[in-house]
Structure formats: C-alpha cells, structure tokens
XYZ file of C-alpha atoms in Angstrom:
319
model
C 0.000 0.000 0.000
C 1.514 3.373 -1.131
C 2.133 6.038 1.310
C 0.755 9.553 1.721
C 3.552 11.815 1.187
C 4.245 15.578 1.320
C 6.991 17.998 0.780
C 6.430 21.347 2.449
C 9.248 24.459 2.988
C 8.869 26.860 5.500
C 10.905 29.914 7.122
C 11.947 29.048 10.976
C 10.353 32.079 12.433
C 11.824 32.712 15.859
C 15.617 32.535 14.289
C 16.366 35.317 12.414
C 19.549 35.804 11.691
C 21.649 39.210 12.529
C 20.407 40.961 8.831
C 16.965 39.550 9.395
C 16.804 36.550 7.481
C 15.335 33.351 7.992
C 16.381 30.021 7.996
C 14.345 27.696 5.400
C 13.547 24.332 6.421
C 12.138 21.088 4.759
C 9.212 19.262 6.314
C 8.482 15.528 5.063
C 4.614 14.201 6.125
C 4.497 10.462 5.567
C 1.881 8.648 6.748
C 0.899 11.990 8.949
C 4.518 11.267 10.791
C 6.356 14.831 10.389
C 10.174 15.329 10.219
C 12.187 18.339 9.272
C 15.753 19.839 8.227
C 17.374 22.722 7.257
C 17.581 23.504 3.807
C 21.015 25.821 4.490
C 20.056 28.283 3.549
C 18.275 32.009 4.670
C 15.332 33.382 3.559
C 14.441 37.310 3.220
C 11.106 37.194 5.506
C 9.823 39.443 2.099
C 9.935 37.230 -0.371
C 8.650 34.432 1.138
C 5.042 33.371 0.368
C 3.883 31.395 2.962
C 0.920 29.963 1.090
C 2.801 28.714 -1.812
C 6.096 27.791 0.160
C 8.133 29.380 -2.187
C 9.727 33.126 -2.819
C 7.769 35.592 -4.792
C 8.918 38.088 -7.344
C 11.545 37.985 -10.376
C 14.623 38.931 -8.893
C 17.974 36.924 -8.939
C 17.791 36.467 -5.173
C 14.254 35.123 -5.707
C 14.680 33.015 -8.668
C 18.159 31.378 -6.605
C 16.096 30.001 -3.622
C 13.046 28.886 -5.937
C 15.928 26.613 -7.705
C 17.037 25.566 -4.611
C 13.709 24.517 -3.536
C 12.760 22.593 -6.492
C 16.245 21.017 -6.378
C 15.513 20.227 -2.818
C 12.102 18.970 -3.763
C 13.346 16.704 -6.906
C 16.123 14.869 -4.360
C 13.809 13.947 -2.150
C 10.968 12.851 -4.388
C 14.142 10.314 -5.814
C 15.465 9.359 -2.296
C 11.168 8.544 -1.753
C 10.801 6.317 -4.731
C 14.240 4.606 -4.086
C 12.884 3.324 -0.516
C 9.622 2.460 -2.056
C 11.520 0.454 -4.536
C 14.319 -1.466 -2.465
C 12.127 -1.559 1.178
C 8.421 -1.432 0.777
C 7.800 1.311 2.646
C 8.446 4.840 4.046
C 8.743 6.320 7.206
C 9.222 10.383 7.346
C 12.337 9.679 9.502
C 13.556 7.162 7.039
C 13.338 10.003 4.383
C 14.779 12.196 6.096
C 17.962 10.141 6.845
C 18.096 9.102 2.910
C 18.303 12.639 1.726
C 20.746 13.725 4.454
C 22.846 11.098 3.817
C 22.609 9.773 7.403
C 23.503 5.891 8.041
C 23.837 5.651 4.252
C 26.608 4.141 2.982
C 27.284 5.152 -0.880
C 28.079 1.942 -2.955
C 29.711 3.072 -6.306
C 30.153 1.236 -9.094
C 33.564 2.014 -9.630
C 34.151 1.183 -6.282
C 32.916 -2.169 -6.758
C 34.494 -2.900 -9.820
C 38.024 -2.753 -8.772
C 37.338 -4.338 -5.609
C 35.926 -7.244 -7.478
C 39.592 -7.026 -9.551
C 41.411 -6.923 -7.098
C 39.801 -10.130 -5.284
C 40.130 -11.643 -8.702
C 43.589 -10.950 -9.271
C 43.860 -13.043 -6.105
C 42.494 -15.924 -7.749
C 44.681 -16.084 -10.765
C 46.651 -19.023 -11.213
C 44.693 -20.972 -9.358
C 41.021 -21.159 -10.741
C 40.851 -17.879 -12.606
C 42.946 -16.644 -15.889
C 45.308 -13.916 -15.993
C 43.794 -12.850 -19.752
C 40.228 -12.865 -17.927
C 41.320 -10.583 -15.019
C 43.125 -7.951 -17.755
C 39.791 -7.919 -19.629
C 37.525 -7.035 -16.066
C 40.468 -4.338 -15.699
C 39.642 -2.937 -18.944
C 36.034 -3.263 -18.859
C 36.645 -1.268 -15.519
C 39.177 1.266 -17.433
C 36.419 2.057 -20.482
C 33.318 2.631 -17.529
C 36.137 5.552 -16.099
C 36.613 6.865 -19.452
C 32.683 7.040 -20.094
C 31.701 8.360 -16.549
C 34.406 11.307 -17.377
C 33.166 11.419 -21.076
C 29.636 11.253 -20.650
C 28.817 12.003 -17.109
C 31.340 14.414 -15.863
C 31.818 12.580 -12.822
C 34.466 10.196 -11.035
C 32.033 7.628 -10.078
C 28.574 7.206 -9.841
C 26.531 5.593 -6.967
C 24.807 1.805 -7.859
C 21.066 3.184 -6.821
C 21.508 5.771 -10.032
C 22.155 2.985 -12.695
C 19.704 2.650 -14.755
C 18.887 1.714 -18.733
C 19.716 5.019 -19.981
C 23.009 4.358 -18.105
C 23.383 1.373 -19.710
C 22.546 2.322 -23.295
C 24.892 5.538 -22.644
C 27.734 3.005 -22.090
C 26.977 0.925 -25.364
C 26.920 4.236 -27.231
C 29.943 5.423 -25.931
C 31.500 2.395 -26.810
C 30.059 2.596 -30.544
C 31.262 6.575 -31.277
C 34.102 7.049 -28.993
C 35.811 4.323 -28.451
C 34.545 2.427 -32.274
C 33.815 -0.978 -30.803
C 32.196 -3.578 -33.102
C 28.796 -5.599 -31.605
C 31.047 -8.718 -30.860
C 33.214 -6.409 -28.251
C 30.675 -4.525 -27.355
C 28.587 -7.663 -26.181
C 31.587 -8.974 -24.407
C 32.110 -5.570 -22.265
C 28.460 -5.992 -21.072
C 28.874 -9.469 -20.262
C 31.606 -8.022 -18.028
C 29.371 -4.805 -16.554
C 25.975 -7.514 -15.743
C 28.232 -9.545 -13.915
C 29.323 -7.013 -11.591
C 25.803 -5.595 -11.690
C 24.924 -8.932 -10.185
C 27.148 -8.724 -7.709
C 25.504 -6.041 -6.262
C 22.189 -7.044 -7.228
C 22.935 -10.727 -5.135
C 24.012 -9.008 -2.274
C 21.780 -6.811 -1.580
C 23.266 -3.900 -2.400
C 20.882 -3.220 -5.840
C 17.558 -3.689 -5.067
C 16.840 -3.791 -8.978
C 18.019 -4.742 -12.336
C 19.180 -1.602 -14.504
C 19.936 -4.351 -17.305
C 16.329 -5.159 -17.538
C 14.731 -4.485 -21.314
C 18.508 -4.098 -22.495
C 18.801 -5.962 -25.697
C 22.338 -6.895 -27.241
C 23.852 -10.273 -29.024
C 26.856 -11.162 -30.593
C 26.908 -11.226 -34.523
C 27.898 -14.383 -36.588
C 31.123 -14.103 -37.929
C 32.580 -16.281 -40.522
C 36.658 -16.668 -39.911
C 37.229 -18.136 -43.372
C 39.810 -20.547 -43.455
C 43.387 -20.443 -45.391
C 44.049 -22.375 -48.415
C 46.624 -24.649 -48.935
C 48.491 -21.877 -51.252
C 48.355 -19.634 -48.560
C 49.428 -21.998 -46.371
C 52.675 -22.327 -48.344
C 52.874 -18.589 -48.755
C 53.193 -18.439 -45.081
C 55.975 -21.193 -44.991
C 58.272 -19.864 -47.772
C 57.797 -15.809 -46.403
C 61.244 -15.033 -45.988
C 62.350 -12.415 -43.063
C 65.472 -11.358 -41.207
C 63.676 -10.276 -38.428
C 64.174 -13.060 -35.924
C 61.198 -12.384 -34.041
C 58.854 -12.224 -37.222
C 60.329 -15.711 -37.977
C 59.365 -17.404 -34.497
C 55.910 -15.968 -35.096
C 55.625 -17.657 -38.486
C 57.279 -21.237 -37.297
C 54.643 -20.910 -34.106
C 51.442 -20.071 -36.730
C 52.847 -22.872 -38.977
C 53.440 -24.933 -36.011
C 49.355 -24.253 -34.800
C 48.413 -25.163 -38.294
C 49.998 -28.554 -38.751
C 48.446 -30.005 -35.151
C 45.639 -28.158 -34.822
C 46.593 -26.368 -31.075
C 45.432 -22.811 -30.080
C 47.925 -20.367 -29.113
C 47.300 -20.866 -25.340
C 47.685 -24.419 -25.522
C 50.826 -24.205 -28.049
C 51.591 -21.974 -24.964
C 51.639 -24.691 -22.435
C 53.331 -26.990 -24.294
C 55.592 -28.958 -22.116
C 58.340 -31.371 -22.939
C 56.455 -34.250 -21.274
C 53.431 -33.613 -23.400
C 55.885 -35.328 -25.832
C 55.795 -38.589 -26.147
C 56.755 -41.944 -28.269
C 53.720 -44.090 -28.609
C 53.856 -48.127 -29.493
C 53.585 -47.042 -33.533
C 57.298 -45.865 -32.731
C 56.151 -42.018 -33.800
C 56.318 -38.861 -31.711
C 53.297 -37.401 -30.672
C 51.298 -34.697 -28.620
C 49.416 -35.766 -25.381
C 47.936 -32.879 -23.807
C 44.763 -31.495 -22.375
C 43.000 -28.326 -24.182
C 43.097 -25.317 -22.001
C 39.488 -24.177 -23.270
C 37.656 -26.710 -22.856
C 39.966 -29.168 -20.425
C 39.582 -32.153 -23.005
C 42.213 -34.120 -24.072
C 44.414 -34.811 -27.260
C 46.063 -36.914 -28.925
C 48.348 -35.287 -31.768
C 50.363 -37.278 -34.021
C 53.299 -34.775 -34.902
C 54.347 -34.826 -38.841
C 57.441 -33.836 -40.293
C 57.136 -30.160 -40.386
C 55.887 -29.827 -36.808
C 58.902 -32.172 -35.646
C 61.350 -29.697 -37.722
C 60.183 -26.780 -35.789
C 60.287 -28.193 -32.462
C 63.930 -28.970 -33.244
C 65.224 -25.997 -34.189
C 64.175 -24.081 -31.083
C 65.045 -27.007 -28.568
C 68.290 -25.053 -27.585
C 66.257 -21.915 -27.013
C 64.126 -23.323 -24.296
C 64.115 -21.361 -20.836
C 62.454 -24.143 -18.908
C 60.759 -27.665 -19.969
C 58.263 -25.342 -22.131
C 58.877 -26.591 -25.818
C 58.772 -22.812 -27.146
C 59.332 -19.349 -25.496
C 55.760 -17.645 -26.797
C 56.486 -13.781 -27.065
C-alpha cells in the first residue's frame, strides 16, 4: 500500500539571523509522521510566500532560492521512490535520513568494480585466468573513461544505474571508443556480472539491465588455403622475431593447437607411442579435453630448431 507523502518548505520564524533573514527548512509528512531539516540556507522574511512555500517576485535572489527549492524537492521525491523500490515502505524519519545522507553508505560502481579485480587478481593461477582478469580491468578502465566522457563525474553511486546508463555506455563504446557488436557484447557481459554482484548481495535492489537488448553477430573466420598456407611457410624475413611468429602459426596449423595451448606446451606432453612415432598428449586449455596429436614432419622440424632456445621444460618461449 503506497504512502501519503508531502513535501512542504517553511521559514523558521523565531531565528532570524543578525540581517533579518530566515532560515528555510524542509518538512516531510508520511503517513501523517512529520520530520524536518534545514535547507542551508536564509530566507528574506519578504519574499517568502507562505501559502505557496516558495519566494515571490523575479529577482535573482528570488529566482536562486526557488531553484534551490525545487532542487531540494526533486532529491527527495528520488530518495522517496528509491525506498519504495528497495524496502516497501516509508517512514518520514527514514526520508529524512536518505536525503541527508545519514547511516547511508554510498556503494559506487567504480568502487565495486576494482574491488571485485582486485579479489580476482587473487584468484589467478589458481582457478581464474590472468587474460580474464586484464579484460575485467579494462572493462573497468572504459566505464572511467565514459563516466568522465559522458557524465562528468568520477564515479557514480549503484542506486543511479539505470537503462539510460546502460545504453549511454553501449553508445559510448560505438562513437568514442569504435567498438564492433562482438566487443561490445563482451564488455556488457563483463558490466551484468558485476551488476549482479551487487544485485545478489543486496546492495541493488533492482536490475538496470532489464529491457537491455544486445547479441553477438555471426562471424565467418574463413579458413586459409593450402596456397596460402605455403605462402606463409616460404615468407622469408630477417627479423628473428617475425620468424618465431611464423614457425609458431605454422606450427598451430599442422596439429591443430590454439595459441594458449601451443603456450603450455611442455616437454612431457611429448611422447613416443607403441607405432614408434612422436606425438602430442595434452589437455585443451578451453575446454579441459584431451588430445592426442600425431606430430608430422614439419611440426617435428620446428620443435627442433628451437630445442636449444628453451628457458624451462616449455617446448617454445611464446612472445
């Protein structure tokens, strides 16, 4: 059941300052329970209209506490509708509190964010990935940029997210940063799982992701032919670095292994099965399934020719 609820301002007669003003005060009615606070800020006894609860005339003096009033007014018609949302119900003392800030701890969503990164960083290594923790750090770094950008503002508390937030983000992403859909979807993967963070605890009492719409486009890779394939065996280069990077791309080719898992590529995934060949036992690092690789004669080549490079039982050094 929704709550009666009134705003009224008033002028603390009884108070008058040295020059005569007034102090101006805020009373909240909920429920007929009355609480008030001071606005602070002083009131010419002249220009106030006590009927209307507001300052009369055109004047700049006049026109400065009328915009402080409705200012007033606006906050605490927000910090109403947020208790509705997240408790139930409102109590004029409750109200109060909200709008002063008292016993009200601001969660931000920056705030959040690297605190969630820096938990996370904990956990790499053991059951989290270092590449996943750099992309919550950037996701984090991009929100920064588009809170300066966008909002003109260091941070901004979790109660004021909402879907123009979120579709301010995407945008931002679009024009000033030029991400394509595919990132774009994977930075908002990123942003509703900290969103849910707060949501699960508590801490959001609602979903600013809800009626956001956003998937990933199909893309086709394409494939390379077997004359580009031998283009990108024969390419020639005195750059030693360029060269590793070929032998490793040829090397991925010929057995099949991502670049993580070429990565990981120990010495004792090498072995010599009963067929009397060399070949690759090893476990995929996406998916944690495992393979069986026989190695041909080009794979074999490259493994030997960087077998006095190695740092450690790693078969390559992967720049």
């Amino acid at each position: 059941m929704r709550s009666t609820f009134r705003v009224l301002f008033y002028v603390k007669k009884g108070s008058a300052r040295p020059n005569g003003d007034l102090p101006l005060m805020c009373r909240l009615t909920v429920d007929g329970e009355v609480k008030q606070f001071s606005c602070k800020m002083d009131v010419p006894p002249r220009l106030w209209d006590v009927k209307n609860g507001r300052a009369t005339g055109k004047s700049v003096e006049a026109m400065q506490i009328n915009l402080a009033v409705d200012k007033i007014r606006v906050e605490v018609n927000r910090r109403y509708q947020e208790l509705m949302q997240s408790d139930g119900y409102v109590t004029a003392a409750k109200l109060r509190d909200a709008y002063l800030g008292i016993g009200v701890k601001q969660e931000t969503l920056l705030k959040l964010f690297e605190q969630h990164n820096v938990e996370y960083r904990k956990k790499v290594g053991f059951n989290r990935e270092v590449a996943t923790w750099k992309k919550y750090c950037c996701v984090c770094k991009r929100v920064r940029e588009f809170l300066a950008h966008t909002y003109h503002r260091e941070d901004i508390p979790l109660k004021e997210l909402n879907l123009t937030f979120i579709n301010d983000f995407e945008y931002f992403l679009r024009t000033e940063k030029k991400c394509r859909t595919n990132t774009v979807w994977g930075y908002m993967i990123v942003l509703k799982h900290i969103v849910a963070i707060a949501r699960n605890d508590g801490r959001l009492p609602f979903n600013p992701f809800s009626g956001y719409i956003n998937s990933p486009e199909s893309v086709d890779r394409g494939y390379l032919s077997q004359e580009e394939i031998k283009a990108v065996m024969n390419y020639k280069t005195a750059n030693k670095a360029h060269a590793r990077i070929r032998d490793l791309f040829v090397f991925s080719i010929f057995t099949g292994l991502a670049y993580a898992d070429v990565k990981n590529l120990t010495t004792d995934n090498l072995q010599t099965m009963f067929d009397g060949n060399l070949w690759i036992i090893t476990r995929r690092k996406k998916t944690n399934t495992e393979s069986r690789i026989r190695l041909l004669d080009i794979p074999k080549r490259i493994i030997e020719k960087y077998a006095d490079q190695r740092l450690d039982n790693h078969v390559f050094y992967m720049p």
